[in-house]
PDB file of C-alpha atoms in Angstrom:
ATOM      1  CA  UNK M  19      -0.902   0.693 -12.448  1.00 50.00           C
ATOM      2  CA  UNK M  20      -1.626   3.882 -14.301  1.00 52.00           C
ATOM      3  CA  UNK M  21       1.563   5.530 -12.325  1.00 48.00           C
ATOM      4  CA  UNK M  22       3.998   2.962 -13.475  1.00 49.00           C
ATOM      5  CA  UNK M  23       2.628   3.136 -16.915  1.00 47.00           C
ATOM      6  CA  UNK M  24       3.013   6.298 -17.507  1.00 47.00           C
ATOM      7  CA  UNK M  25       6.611   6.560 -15.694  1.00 48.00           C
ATOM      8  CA  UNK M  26       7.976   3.835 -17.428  1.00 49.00           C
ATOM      9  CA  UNK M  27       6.650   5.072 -20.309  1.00 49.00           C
ATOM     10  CA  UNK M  28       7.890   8.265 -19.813  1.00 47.00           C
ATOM     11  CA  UNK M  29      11.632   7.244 -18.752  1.00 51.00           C
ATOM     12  CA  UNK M  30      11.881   5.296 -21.819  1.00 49.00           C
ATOM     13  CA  UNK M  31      11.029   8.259 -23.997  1.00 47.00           C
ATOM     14  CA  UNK M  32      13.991  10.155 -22.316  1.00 49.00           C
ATOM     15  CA  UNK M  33      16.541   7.694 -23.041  1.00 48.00           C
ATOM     16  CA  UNK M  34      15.507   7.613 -26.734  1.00 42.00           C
ATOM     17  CA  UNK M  35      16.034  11.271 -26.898  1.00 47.00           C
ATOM     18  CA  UNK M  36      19.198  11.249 -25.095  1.00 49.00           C
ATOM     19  CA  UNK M  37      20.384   7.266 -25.356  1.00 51.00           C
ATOM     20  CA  UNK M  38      23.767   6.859 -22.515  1.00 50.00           C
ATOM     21  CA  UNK M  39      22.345   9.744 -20.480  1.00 53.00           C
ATOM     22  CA  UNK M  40      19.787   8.161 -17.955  1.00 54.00           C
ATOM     23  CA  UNK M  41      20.965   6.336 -15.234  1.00 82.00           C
ATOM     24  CA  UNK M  42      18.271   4.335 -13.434  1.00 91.00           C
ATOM     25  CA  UNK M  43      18.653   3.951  -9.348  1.00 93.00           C
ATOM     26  CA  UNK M  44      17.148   1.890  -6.889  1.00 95.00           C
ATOM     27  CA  UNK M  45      17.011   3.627  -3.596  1.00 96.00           C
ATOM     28  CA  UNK M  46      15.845   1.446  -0.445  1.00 97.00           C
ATOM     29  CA  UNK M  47      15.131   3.938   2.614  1.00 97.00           C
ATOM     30  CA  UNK M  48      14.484   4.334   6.299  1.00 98.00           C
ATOM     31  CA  UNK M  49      12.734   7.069   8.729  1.00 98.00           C
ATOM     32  CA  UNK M  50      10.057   8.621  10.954  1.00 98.00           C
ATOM     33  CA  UNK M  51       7.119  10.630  10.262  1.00 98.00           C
ATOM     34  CA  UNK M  52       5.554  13.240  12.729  1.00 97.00           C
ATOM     35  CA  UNK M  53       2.113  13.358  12.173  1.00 96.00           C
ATOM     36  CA  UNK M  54      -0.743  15.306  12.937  1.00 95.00           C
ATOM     37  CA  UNK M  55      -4.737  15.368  11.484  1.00 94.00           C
ATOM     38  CA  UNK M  56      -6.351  19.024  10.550  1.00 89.00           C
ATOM     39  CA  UNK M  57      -9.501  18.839  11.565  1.00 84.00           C
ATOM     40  CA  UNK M  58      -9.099  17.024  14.722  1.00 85.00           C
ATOM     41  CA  UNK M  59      -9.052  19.303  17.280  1.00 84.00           C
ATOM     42  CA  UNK M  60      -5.336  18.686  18.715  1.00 87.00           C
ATOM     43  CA  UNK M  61      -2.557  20.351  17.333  1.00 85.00           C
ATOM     44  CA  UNK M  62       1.200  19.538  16.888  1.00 88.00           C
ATOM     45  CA  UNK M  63       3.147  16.486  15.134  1.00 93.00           C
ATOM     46  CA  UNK M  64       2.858  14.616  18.695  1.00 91.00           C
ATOM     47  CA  UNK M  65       2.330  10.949  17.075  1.00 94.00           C
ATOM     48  CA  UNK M  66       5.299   9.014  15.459  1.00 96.00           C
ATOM     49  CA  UNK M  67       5.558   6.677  12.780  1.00 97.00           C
ATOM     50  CA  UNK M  68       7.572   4.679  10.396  1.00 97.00           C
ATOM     51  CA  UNK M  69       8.490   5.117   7.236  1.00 98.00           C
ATOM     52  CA  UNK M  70       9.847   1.892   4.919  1.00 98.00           C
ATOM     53  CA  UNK M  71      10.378   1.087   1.486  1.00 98.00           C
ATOM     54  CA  UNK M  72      12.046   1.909  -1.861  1.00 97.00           C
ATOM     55  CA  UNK M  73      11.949   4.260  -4.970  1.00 97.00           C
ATOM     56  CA  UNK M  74      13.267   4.129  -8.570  1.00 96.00           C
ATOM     57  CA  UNK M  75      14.606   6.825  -9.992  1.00 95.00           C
ATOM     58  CA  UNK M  76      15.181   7.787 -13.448  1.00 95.00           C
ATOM     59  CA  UNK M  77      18.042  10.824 -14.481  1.00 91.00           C
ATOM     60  CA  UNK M  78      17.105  12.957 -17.265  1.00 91.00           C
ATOM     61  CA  UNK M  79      20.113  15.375 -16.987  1.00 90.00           C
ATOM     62  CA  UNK M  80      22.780  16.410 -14.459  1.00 88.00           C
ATOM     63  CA  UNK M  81      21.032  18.270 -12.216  1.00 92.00           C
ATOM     64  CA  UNK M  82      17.170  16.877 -12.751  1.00 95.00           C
ATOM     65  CA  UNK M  83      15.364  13.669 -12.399  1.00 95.00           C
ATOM     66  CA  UNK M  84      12.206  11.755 -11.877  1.00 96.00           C
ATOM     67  CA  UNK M  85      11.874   9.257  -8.658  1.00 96.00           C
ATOM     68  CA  UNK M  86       8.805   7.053  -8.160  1.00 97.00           C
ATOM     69  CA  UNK M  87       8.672   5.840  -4.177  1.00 97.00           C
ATOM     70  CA  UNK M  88       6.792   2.797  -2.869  1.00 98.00           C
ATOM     71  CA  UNK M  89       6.645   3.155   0.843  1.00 98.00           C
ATOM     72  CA  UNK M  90       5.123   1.911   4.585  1.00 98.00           C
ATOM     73  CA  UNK M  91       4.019   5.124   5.794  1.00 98.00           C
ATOM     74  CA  UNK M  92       2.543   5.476   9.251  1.00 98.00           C
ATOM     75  CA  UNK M  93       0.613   8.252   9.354  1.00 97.00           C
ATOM     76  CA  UNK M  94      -2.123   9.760  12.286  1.00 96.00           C
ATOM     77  CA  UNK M  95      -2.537  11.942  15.557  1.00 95.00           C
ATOM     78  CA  UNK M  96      -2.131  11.409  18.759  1.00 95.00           C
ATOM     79  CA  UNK M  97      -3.087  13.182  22.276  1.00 93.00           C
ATOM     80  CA  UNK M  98      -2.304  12.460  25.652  1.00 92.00           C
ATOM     81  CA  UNK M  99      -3.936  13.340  28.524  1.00 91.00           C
ATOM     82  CA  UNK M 100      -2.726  16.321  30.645  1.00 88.00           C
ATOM     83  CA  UNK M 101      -4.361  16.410  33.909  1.00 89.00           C
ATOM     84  CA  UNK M 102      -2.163  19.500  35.617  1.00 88.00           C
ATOM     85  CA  UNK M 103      -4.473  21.430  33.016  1.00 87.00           C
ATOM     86  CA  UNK M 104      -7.444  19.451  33.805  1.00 88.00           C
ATOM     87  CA  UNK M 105      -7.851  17.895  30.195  1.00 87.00           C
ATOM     88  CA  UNK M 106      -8.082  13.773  30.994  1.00 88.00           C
ATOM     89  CA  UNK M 107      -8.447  13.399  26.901  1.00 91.00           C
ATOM     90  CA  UNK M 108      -7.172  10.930  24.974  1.00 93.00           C
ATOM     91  CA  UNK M 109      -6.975  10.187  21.347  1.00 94.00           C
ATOM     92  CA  UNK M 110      -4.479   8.064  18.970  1.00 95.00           C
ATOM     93  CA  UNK M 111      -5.266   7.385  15.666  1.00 96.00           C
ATOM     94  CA  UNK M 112      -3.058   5.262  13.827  1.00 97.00           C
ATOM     95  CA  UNK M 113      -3.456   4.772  10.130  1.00 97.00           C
ATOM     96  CA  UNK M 114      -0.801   2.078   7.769  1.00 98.00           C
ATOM     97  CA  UNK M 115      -0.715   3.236   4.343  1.00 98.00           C
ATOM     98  CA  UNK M 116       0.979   1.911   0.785  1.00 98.00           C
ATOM     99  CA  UNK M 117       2.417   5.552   0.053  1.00 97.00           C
ATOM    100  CA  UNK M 118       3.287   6.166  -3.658  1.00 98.00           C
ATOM    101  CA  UNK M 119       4.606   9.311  -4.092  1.00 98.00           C
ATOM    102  CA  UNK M 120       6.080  10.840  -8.233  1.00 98.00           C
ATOM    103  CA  UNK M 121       8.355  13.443  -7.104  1.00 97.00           C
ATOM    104  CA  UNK M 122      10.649  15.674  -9.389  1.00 98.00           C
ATOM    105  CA  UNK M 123      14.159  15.892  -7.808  1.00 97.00           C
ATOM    106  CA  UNK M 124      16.549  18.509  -8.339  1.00 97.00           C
ATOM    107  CA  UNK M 125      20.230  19.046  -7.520  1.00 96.00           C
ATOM    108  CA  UNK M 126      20.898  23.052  -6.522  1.00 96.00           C
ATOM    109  CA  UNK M 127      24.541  22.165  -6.434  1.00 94.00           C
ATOM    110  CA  UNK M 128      26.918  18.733  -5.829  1.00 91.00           C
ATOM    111  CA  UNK M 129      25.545  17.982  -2.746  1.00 95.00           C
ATOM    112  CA  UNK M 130      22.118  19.787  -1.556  1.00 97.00           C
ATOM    113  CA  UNK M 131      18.892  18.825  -3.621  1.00 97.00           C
ATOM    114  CA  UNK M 132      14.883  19.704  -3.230  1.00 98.00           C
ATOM    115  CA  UNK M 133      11.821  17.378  -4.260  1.00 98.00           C
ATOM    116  CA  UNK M 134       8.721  18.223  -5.062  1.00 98.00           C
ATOM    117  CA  UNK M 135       5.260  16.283  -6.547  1.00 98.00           C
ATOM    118  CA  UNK M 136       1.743  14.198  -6.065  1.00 98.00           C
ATOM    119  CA  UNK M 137       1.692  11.475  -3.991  1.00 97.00           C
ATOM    120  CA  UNK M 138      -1.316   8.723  -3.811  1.00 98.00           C
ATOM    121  CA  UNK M 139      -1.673   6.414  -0.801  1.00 98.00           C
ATOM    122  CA  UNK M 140      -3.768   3.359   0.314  1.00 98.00           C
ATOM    123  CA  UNK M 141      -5.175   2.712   3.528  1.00 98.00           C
ATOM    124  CA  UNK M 142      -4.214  -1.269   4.647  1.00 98.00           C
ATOM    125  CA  UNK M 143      -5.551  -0.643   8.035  1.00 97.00           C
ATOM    126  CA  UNK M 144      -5.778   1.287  11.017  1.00 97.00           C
ATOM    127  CA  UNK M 145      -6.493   1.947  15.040  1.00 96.00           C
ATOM    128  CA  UNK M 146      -8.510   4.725  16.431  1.00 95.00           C
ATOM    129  CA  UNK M 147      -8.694   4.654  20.454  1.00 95.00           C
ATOM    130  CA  UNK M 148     -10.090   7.276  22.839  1.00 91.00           C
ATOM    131  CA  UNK M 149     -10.608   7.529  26.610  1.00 90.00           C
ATOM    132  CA  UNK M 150     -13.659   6.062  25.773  1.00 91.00           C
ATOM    133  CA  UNK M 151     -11.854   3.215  24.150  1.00 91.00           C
ATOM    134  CA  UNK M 152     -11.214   1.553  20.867  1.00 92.00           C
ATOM    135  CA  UNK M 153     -13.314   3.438  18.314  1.00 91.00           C
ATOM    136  CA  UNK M 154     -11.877   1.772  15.246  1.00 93.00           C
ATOM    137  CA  UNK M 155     -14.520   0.945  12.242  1.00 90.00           C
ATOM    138  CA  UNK M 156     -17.118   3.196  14.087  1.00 89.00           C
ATOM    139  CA  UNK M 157     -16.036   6.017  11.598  1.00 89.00           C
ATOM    140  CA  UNK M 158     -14.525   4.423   8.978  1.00 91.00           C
ATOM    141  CA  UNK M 159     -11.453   6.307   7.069  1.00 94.00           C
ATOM    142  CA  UNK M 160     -11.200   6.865   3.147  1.00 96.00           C
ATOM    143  CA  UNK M 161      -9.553   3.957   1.641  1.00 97.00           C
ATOM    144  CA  UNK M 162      -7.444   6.064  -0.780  1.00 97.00           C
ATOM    145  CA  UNK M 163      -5.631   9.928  -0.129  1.00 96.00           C
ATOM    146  CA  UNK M 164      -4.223  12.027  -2.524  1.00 97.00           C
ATOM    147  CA  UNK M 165      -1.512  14.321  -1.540  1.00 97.00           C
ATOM    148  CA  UNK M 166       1.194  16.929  -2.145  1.00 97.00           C
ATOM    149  CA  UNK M 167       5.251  16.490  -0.971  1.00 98.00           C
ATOM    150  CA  UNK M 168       7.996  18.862  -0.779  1.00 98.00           C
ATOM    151  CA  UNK M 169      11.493  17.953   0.510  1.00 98.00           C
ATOM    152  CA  UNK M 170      14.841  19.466   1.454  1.00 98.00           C
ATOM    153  CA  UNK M 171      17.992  16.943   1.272  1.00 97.00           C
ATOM    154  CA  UNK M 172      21.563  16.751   1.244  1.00 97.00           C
ATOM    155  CA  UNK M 173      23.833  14.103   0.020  1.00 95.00           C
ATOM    156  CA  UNK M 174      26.086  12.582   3.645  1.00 93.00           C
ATOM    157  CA  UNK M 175      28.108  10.215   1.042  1.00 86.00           C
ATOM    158  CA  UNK M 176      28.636   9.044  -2.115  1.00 85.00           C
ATOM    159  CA  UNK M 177      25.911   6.529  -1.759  1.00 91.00           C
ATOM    160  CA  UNK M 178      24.043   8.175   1.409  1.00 96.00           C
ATOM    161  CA  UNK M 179      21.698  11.021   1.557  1.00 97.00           C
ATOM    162  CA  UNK M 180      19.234  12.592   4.051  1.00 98.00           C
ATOM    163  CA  UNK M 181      15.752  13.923   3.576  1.00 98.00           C
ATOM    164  CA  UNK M 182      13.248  16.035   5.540  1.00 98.00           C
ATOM    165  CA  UNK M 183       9.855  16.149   3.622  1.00 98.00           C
ATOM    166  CA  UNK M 184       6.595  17.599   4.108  1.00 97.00           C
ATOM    167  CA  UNK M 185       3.381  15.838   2.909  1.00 97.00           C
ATOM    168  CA  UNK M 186       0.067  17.275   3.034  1.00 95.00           C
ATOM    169  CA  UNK M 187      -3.288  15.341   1.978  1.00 95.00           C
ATOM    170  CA  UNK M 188      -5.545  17.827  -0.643  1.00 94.00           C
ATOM    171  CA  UNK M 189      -8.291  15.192  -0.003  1.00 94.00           C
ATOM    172  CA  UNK M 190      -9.698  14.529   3.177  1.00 93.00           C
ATOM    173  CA  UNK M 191      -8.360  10.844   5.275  1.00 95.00           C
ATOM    174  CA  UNK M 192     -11.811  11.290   6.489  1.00 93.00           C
ATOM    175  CA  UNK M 193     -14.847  12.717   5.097  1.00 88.00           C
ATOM    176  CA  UNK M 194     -17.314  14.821   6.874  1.00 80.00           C
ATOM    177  CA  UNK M 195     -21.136  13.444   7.044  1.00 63.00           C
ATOM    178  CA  UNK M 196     -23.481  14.674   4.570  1.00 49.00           C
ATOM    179  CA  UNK M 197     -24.606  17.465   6.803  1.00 45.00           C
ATOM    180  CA  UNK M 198     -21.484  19.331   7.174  1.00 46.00           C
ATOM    181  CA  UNK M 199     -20.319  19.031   3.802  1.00 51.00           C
ATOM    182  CA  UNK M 200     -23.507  21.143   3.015  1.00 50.00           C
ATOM    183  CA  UNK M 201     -22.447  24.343   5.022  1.00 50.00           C
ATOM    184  CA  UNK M 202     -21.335  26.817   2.137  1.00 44.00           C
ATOM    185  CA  UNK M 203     -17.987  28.648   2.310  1.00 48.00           C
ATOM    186  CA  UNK M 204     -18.158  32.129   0.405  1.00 53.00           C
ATOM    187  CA  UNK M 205     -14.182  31.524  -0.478  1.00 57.00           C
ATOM    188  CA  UNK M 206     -13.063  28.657  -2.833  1.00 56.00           C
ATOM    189  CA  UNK M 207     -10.384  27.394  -1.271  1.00 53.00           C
ATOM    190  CA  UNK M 208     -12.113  27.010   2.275  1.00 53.00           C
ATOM    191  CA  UNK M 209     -15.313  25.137   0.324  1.00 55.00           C
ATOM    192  CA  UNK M 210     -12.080  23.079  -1.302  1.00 57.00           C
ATOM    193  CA  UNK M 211     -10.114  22.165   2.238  1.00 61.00           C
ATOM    194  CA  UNK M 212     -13.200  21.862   4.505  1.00 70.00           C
ATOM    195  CA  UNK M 213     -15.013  18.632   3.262  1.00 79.00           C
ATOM    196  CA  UNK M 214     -13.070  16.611   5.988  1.00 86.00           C
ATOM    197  CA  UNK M 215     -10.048  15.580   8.477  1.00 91.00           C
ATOM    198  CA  UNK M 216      -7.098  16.343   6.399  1.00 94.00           C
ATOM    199  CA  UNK M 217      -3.214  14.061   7.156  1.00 95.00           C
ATOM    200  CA  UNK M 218      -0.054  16.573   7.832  1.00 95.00           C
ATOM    201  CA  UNK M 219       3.245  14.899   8.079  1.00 96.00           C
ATOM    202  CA  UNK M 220       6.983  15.908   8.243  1.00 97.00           C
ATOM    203  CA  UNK M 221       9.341  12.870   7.280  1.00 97.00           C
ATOM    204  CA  UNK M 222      13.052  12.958   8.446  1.00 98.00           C
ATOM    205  CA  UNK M 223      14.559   9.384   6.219  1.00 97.00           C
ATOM    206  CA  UNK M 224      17.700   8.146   4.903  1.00 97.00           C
ATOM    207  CA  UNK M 225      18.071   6.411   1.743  1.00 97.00           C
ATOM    208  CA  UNK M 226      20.826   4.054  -0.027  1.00 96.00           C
ATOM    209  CA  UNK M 227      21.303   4.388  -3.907  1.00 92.00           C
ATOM    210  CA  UNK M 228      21.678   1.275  -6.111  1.00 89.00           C
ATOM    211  CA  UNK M 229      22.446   2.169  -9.540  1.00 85.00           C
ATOM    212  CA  UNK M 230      20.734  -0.083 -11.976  1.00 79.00           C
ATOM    213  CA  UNK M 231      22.603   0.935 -15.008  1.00 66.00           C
ATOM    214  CA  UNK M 232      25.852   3.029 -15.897  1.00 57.00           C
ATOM    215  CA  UNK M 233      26.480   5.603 -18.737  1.00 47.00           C
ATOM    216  CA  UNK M 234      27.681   4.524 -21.998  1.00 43.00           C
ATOM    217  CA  UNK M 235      30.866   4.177 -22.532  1.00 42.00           C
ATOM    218  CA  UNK M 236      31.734   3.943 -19.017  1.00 40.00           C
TER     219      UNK M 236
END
């Protein structure tokens, strides 16, 4: 609640500065994330989710604006088993989150624009299965995850534009036991990043724009 406050707050501070200028947008969109979990001992963005849901975003000049996202991300890892190399491993972890990401979005020219902000998520639920089998609530995952975005897009119509994003959890989706978090790192940013399993995804969506309101005068 926080968020919204102080984005709706802040959007309607902006358009008393610069009344006509803001146009407000409503942008519904669709895609896949490939995921992947530091910390689990597999590597690669082998597991695949979905990615659902809307943002608003608010214009504060030509070329800059603010966008506030409320989205069903799938997020996880995944490993098969790969017995020409003798490893008869398996692991999928699948984890359903509210994803709420503040980005700052920026046009570099009429059609090609970057994104870049803080994200927090919630944790509705989630699977975890091995070859041992279903392993879910026997290490339970943090019920909240803080992260980072950046994003490379390009407008494919007036109303239609593509998006591939990277999003990176700075706090763990699962903490280490009390043990581990006690080994010392002599560098800050290891003792920072090694307190637990950390989410990595890359998110390839499309997304529709509604505006919500036209210029002045138009």
């Amino acid at each position: 609640m926080r968020v919204l406050l102080v984005f709706f707050c802040f959007c309607s501070a902006l358009s008393a500065q610069d009344k006509g200028q803001n146009v407000f947008s409503l942008k519904p969109s669709f895609g896949i994330n490939g995921c992947q979990i530091h910390g689990d001992n597999y590597s690669g963005y082998d597991k695949f989710g979905v990615l659902l849901g809307t943002a608003i975003n608010a214009r504060i000049n030509e070329r800059g604006s603010f966008e506030l996202g409320f989205y069903f991300s799938q997020k996880g890892s995944r490993h098969n088993p790969n017995p020409k190399n003798n490893d008869y491993s398996f692991y999928r972890v699948n984890l359903n989150y509210l994803d709420m990401p503040l980005s700052f979005r920026y046009m570099v020219n009429e059609r090609y624009f970057i994104t870049l902000g803080p994200s927090v998520a919630y944790l509705i639920s989630y699977r975890e299965e091995t070859e041992r089998g279903d392993w879910t609530g026997m290490y339970p995952f943090n019920k909240f995850e803080a992260g980072v975005n950046f994003g490379l897009g390009a407008k494919i119509q007036d109303k239609f534009s593509v998006e591939l994003r990277s999003s990176n959890s700075v706090t763990p989706v699962r903490s280490y036991g009390m043990l581990a978090n006690q080994v010392w790192y002599p560098n800050a940013v290891a003792r920072f990043f090694n307190k637990g399993l950390y989410s990595n995804l890359l998110s390839l969506f499309i997304t529709y724009h509604f505006d919500l309101n036209k210029k002045s005068g138009e």
